[in-house]
Short mmCIF file of C-alpha atoms in Angstrom, two decimals:
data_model
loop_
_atom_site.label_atom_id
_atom_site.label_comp_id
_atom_site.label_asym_id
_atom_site.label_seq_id
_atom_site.Cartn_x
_atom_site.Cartn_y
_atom_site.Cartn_z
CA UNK A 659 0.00 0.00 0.00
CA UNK A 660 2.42 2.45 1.26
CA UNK A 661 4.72 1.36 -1.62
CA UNK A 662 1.44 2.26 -4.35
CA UNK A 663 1.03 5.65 -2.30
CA UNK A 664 4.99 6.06 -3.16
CA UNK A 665 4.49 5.28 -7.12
CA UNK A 666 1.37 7.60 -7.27
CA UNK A 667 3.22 10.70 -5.52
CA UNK A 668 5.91 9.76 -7.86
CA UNK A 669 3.61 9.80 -10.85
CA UNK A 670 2.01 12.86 -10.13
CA UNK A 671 5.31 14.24 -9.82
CA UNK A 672 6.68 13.00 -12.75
CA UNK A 673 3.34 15.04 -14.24
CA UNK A 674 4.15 18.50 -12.65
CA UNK A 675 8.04 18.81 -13.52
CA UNK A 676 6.94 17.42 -17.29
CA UNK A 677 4.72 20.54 -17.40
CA UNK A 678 7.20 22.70 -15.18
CA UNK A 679 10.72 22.12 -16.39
CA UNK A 680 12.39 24.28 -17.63
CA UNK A 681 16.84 23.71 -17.90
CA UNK A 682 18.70 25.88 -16.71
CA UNK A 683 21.83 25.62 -14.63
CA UNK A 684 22.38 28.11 -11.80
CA UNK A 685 22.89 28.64 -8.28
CA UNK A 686 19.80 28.10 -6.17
CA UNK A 687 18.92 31.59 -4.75
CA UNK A 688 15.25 30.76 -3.27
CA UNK A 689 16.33 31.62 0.30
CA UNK A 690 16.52 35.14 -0.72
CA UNK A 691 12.95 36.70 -0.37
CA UNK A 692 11.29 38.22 -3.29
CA UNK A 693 8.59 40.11 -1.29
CA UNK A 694 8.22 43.59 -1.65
CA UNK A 695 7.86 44.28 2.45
CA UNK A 696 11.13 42.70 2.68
CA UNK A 697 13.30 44.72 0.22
CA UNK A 698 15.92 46.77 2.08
CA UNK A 699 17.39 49.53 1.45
CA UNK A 700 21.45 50.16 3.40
CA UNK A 701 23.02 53.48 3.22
CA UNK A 702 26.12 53.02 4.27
CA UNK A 703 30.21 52.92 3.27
CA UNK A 704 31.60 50.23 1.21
CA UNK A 705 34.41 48.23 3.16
CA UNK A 706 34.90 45.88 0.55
CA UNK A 707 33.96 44.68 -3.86
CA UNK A 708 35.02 41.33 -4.48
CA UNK A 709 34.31 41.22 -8.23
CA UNK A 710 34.47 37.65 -9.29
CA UNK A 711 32.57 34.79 -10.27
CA UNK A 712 30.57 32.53 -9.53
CA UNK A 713 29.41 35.53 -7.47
CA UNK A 714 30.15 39.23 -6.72
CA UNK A 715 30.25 39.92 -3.01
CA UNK A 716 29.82 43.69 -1.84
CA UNK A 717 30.27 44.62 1.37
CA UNK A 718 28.63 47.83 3.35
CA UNK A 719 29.04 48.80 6.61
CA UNK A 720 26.20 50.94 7.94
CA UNK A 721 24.73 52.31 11.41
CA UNK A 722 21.65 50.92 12.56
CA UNK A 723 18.62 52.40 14.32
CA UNK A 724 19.88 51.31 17.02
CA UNK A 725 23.03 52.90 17.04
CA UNK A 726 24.92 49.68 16.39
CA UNK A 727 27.34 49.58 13.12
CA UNK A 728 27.20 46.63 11.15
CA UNK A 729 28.20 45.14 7.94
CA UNK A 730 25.86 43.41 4.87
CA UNK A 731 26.96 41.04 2.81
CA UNK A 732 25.64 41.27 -1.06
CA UNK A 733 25.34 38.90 -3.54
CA UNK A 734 25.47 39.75 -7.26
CA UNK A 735 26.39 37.70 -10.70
CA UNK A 736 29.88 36.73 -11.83
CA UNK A 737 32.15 38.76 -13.49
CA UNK A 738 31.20 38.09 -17.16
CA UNK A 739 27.55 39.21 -16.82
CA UNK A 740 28.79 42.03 -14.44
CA UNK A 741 31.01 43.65 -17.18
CA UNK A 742 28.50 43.65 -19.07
CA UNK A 743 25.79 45.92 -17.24
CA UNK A 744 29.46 48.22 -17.17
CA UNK A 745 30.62 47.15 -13.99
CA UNK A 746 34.16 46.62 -13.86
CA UNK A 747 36.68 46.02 -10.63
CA UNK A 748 37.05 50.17 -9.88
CA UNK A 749 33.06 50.39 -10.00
CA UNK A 750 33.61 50.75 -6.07
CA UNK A 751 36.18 51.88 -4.00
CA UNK A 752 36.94 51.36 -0.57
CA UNK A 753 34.70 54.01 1.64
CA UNK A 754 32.35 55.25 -1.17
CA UNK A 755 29.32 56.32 0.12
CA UNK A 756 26.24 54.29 -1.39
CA UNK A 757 22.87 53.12 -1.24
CA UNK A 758 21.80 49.56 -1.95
CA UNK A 759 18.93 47.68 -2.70
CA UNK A 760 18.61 43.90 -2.42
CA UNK A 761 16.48 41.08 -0.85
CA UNK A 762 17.46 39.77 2.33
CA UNK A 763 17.31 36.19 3.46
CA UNK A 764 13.84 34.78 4.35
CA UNK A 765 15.23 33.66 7.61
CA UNK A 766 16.90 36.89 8.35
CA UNK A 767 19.81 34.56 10.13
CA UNK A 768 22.39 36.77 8.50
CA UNK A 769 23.11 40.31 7.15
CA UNK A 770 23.13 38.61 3.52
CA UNK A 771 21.23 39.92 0.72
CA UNK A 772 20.50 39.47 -2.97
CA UNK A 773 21.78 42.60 -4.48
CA UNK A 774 19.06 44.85 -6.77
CA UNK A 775 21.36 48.19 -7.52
CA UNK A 776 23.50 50.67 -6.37
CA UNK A 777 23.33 53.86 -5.46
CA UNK A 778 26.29 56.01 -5.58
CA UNK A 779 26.56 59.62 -3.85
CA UNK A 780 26.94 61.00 -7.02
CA UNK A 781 23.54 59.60 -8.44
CA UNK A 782 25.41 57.08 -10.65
CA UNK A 783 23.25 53.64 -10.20
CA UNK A 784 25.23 50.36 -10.56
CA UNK A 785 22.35 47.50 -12.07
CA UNK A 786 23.93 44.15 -11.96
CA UNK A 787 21.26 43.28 -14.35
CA UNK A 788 18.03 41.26 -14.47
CA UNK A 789 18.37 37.68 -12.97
CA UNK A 790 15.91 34.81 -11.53
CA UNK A 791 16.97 36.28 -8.11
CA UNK A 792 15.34 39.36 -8.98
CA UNK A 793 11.77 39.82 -8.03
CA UNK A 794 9.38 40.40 -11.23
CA UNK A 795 8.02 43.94 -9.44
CA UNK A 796 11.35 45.59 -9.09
CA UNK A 797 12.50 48.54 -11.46
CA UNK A 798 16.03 48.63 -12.07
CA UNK B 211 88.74 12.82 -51.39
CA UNK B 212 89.98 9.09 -51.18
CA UNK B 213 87.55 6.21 -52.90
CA UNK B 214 86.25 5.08 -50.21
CA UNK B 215 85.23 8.09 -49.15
CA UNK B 216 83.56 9.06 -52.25
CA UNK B 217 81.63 5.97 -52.22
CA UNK B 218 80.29 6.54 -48.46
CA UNK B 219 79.31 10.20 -49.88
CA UNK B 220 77.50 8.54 -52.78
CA UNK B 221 75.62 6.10 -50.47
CA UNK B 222 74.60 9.11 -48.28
CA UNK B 223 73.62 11.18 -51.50
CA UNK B 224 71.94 8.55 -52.86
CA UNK B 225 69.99 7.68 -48.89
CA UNK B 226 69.22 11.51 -49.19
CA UNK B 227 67.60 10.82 -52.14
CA UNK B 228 65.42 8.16 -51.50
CA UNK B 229 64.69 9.95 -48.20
CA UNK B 230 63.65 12.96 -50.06
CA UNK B 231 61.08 10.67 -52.51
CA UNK B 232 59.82 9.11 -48.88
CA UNK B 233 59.19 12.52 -47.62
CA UNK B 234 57.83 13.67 -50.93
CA UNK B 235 55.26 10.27 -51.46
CA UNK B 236 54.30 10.94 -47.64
CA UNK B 237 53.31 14.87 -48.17
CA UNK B 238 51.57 13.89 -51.41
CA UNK B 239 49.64 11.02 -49.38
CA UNK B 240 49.13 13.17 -46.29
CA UNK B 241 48.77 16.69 -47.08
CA UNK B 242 45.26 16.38 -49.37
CA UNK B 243 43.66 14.11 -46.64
CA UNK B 244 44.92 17.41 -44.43
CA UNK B 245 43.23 19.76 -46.72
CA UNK B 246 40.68 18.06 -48.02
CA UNK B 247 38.00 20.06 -45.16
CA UNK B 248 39.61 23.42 -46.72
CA UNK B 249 39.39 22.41 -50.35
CA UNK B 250 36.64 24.67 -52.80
CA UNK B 251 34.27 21.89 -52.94
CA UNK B 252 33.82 21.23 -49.08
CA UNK B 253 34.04 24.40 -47.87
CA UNK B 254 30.73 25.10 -49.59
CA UNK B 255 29.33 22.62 -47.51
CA UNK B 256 30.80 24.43 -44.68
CA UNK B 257 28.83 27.34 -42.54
CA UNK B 258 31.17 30.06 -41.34
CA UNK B 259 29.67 29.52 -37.79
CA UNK B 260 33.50 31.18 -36.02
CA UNK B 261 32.63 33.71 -34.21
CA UNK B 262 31.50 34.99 -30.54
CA UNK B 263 27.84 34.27 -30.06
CA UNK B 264 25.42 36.13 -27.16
CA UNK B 265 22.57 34.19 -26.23
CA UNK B 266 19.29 35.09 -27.28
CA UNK B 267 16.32 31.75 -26.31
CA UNK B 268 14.50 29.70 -27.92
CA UNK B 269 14.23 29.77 -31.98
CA UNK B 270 10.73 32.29 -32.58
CA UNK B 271 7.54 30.15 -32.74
CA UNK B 272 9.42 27.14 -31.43
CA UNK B 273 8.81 26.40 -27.83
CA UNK B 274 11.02 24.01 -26.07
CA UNK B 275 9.22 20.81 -24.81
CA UNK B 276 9.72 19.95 -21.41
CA UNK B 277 11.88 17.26 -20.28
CA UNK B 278 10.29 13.89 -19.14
CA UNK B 279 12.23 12.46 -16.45
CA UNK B 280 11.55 8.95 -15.15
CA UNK B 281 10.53 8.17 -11.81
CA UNK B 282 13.75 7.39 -10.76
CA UNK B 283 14.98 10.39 -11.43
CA UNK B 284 12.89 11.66 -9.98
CA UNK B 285 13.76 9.62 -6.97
CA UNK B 286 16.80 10.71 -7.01
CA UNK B 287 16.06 14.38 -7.38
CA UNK B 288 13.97 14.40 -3.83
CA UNK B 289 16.30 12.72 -2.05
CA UNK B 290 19.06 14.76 -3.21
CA UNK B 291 20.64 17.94 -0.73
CA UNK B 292 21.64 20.91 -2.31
CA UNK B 293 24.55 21.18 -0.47
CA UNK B 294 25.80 18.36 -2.39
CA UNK B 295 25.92 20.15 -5.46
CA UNK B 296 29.09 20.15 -7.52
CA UNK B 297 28.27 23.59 -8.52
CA UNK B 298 29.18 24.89 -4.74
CA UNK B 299 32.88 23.39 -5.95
CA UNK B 300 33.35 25.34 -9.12
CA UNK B 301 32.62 21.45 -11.07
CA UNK B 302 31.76 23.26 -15.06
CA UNK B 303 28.26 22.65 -15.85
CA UNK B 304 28.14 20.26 -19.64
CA UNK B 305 25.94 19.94 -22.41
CA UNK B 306 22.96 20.46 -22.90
CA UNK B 307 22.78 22.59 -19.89
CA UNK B 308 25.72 25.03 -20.36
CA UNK B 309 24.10 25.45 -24.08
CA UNK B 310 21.16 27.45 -21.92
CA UNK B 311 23.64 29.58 -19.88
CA UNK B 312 22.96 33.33 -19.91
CA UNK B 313 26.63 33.55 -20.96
CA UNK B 314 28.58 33.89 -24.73
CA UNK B 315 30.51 31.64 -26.03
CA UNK B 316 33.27 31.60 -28.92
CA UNK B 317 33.20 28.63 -31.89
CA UNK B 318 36.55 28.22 -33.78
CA UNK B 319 36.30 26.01 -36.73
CA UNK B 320 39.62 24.45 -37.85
CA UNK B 321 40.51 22.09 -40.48
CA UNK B 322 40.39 18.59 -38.41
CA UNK B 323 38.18 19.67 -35.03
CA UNK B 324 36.04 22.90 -34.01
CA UNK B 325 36.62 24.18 -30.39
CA UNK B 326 33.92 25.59 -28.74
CA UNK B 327 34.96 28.45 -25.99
CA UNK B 328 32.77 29.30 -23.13
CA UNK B 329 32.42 32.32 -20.52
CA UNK B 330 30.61 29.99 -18.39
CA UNK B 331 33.57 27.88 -15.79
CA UNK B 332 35.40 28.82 -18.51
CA UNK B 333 34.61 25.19 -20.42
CA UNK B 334 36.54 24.28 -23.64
CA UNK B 335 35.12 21.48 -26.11
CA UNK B 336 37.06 19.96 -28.89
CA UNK B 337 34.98 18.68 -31.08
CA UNK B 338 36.58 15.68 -33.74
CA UNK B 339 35.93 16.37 -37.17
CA UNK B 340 35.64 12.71 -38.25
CA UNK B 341 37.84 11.70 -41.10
CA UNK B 342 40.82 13.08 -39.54
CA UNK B 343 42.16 9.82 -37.36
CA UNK B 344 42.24 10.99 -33.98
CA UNK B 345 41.97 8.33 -32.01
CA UNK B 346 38.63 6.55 -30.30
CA UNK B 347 37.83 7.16 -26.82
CA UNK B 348 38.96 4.42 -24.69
CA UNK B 349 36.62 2.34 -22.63
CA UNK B 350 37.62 4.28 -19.08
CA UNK B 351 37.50 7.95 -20.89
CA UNK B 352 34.29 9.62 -18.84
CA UNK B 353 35.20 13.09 -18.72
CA UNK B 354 32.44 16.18 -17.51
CA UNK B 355 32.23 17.30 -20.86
CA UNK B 356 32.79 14.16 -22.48
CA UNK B 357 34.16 12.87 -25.94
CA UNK B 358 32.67 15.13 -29.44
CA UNK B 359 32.89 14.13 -32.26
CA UNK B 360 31.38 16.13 -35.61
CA UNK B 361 31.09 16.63 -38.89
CA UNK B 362 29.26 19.04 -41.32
CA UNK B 363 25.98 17.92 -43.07
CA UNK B 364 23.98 20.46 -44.97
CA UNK B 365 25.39 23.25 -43.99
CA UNK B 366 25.12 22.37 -40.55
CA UNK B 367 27.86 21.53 -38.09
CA UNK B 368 26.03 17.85 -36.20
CA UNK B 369 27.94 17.10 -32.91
CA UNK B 370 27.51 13.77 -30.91
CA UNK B 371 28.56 13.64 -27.47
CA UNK B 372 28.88 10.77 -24.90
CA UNK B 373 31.11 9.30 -22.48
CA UNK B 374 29.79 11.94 -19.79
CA UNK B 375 30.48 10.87 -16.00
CA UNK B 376 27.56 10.87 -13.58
CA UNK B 377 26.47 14.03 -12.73
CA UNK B 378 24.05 14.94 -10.13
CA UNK B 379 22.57 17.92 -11.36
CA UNK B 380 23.58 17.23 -15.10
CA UNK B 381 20.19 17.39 -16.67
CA UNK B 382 18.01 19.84 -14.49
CA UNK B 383 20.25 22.30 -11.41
CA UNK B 384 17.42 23.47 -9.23
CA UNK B 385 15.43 19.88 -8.99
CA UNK B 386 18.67 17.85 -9.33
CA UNK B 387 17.96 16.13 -11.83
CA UNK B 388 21.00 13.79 -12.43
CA UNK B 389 22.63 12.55 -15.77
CA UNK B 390 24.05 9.18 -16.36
CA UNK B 391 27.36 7.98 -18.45
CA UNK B 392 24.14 6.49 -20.62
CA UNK B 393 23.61 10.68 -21.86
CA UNK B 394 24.49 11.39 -25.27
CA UNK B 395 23.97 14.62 -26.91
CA UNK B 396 23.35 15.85 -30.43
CA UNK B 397 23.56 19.04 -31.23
CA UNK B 398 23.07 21.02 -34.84
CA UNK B 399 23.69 24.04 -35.37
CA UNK B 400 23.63 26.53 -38.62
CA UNK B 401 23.78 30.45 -39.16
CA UNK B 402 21.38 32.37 -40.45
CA UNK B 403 23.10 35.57 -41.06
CA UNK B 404 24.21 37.42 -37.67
CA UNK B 405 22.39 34.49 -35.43
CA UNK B 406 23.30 31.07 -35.13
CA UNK B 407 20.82 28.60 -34.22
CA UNK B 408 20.98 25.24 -32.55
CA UNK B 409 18.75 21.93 -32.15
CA UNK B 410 19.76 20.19 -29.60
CA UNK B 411 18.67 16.16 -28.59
CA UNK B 412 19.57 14.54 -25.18
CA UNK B 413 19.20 10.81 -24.76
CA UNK B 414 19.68 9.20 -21.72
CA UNK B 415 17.19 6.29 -20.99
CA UNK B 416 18.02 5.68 -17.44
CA UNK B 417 16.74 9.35 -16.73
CA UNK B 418 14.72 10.77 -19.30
CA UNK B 419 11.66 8.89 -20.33
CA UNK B 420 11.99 10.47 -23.89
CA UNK B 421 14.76 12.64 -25.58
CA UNK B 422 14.74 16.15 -24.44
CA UNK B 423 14.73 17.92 -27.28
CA UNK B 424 15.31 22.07 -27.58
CA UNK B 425 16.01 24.66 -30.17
CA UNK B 426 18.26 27.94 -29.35
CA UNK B 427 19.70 31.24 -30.38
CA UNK B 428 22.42 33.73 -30.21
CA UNK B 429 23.42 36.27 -31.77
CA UNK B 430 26.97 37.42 -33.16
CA UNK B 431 28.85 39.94 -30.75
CA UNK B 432 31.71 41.84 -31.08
CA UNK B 433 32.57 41.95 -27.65
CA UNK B 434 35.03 39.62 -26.01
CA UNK B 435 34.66 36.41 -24.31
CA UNK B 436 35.14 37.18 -20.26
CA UNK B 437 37.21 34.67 -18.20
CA UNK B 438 34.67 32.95 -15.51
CA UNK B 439 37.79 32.35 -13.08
CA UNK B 440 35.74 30.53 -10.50
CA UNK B 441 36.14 31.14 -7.02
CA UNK B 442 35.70 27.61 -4.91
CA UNK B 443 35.39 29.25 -1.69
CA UNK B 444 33.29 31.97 -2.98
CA UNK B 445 31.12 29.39 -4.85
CA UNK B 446 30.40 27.59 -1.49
CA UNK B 447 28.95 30.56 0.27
CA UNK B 448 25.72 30.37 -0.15
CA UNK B 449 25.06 26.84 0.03
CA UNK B 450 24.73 26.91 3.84
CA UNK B 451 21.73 28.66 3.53
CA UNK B 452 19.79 25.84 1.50
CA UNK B 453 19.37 24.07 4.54
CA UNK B 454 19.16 20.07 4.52
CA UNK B 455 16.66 18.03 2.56
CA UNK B 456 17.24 16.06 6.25
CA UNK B 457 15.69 16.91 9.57
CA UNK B 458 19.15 15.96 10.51
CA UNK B 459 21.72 15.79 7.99
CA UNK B 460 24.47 14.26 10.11
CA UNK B 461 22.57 11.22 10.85
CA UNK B 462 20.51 8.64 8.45
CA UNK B 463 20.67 4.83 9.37
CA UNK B 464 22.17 2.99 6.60
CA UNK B 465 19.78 0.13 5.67
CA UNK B 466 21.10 -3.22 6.37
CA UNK B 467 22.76 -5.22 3.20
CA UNK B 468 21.28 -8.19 3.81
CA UNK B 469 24.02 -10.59 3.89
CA UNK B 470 24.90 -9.19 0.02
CA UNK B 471 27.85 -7.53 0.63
CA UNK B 472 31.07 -8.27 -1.45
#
């Protein structure tokens, strides 16, 4: 019985990725949240850009409400797709002053977030580009 | 010079000689086989496909069937942890799959193979022109991206790839759907001005209940391919937050063998 109940989920399975799947190899980002009350928005200074692949890492260090000064950690796309949007390894220095948007972890166990643009002092936005990551209601 | 040592110069002259014919019947053997992919008649035959290529999607009015897999891989797909994933080590993603990567990619046609260039983990495929002699794959030669061989047909370059090792991921990333050494690709592909376009066919019967079968474009850029230059420890990062398909990952009894073991 239990071993019928196993073919059947199987089955109906087998149903919903033939209708569903789609290939396509990436990382898995679905712990990032794509809801809109999430987003976040950091003002803050830049401590540190690793551009590089599989994954750009930016790092901004920013004051809470609390008075407490902490760092994010965001995620972007690899170098190839970066350079493309115009990003290249100057597009941030040490101590620039930005503003970021991105989409935090659904847990919230970390300072981590999926990064949706930058803001730079001087107006100039940095848009790593449209990616499953990104939710379908944000304007770059 | 004293006789004998004329004579030892005339047996050298005359081994130079016969050397030189050897050399000369070898070239004339050799060198039109070598050619023969360059000569008037077959390059008609053959598409100018070398160039870099920026992917586009699927051909206009052609959408992509989905793939089919079988129950067990299915199986194998729910009871698989993400954390697991080769990507999270920088292991280069392989046909079909890297085909469908939002990244460009560089074909180089040369007289006896074609080598296909890719931003993405910075993968490199020779592809065999047949007729040229290289040799067979051997029966222990898995490799990630396998062994290619080609040749042009209708003004289409065909490739045929198999002897792919197991990969967990290999034919679908985000439901793991695994790939066997059974998977064999074919992929054709042909220009049509500044795109080219590809059909691609993957076989592999103990995942895929069917051949997953796809059509895809790019389109001819000017600028240059990027290097990938993955980062393991920066690939890893974010796998700790996928959490474990397990309540608790560090501990599943291993079922009992049943008296079968070797």
């Amino acid at each position: 019985m239990a071993s019928q109940a196993g073919r059947l989920t199987v089955s109906i399975l087998a149903v919903v990725l033939a209708l569903t799947l789609n290939a396509s190899a990436h990382h898995g980002t679905t712990f990032f949240s794509r809801d809109q009350a999430d987003m976040v928005t950091v003002q803050g200074r830049v401590t540190r850009f690793d551009f590089r692949s599989p994954h750009s890492y930016l790092y901004v260090e920013t004051t809470e409400a609390s008075g407490e000064t902490v760092t994010w950690r965001f995620e972007s796309v690899p170098v190839p797709m970066m350079k493309r949007q115009g990003w290249t390894t100057d597009s941030l220095q040490y101590g620039d002053e930005v503003a970021v948007e991105a989409f935090p972890l659904i847990d919230k166990s970390e300072r981590f977030a999926w990064l949706g643009k930058v803001i730079k002092a001087d107006g100039t936005i940095l848009n790593p580009g449209r990616t499953r990551a990104i939710p379908s209601w944000y304007v770059q | 010079m004293s006789c004998t040592g004329k004579k030892a110069f005339q047996r050298g002259a005359s081994g130079a000689v016969v050397g030189a014919i050897l050399l000369l019947a070898l070239a004339a053997w050799y060198l039109p086989a070598r050619l023969d992919a360059q000569s008037p008649a077959a390059t008609a035959e053959i598409p100018d496909l070398s160039e870099i290529w920026a992917r586009l999607g699927p051909l206009p009015g052609r959408p992509n069937a989905p793939l089919v897999p079988t129950a067990r891989a299915i199986g194998f797909g729910l009871a698989f942890d993400e954390v697991l994933s080769p990507r999270y080590d920088c292991s280069p993603v392989s046909a079909p799959l890297i085909l469908l990567d939002p990244f460009n990619f560089q074909i180089e046609q040369q007289a006896d193979r074609v080598i296909l260039r890719y931003e993405k983990d910075d993968v490199v495929r020779t592809v065999w022109l047949e007729g040229h002699g290289h040799p067979e794959p051997g029966a222990y030669d898995y490799t990630i991206q396998g062994h290619s061989i080609g040749w042009y047909e209708n003004n289409r370059l065909v490739v045929v790839t198999s002897k792919f090792v197991f990969e967990p991921t290999g034919l679908d990333e985000p439901r793991h759907i695994p790939s066997s050494t059974l998977k064999k690709v074919t992929e054709r592909y042909w220009r049509e001005g500044d795109r080219l376009q590809v059909e691609a066919t993957t076989e592999d019967p103990l995942v895929l209940l069917k051949p997953f079968e796809f059509t895809w474009e790019w389109e001819r850029t000017e600028l240059p391919l990027e290097r990938y230059d993955c980062d393991p420890e920066d690939a890893r990062y974010p796998a700790k937050f996928h959490g474990s398909t397990y309540q608790d990952p560090n501990w599943v009894r291993l079922p009992a063998t049943g008296g079968q073991e070797q």
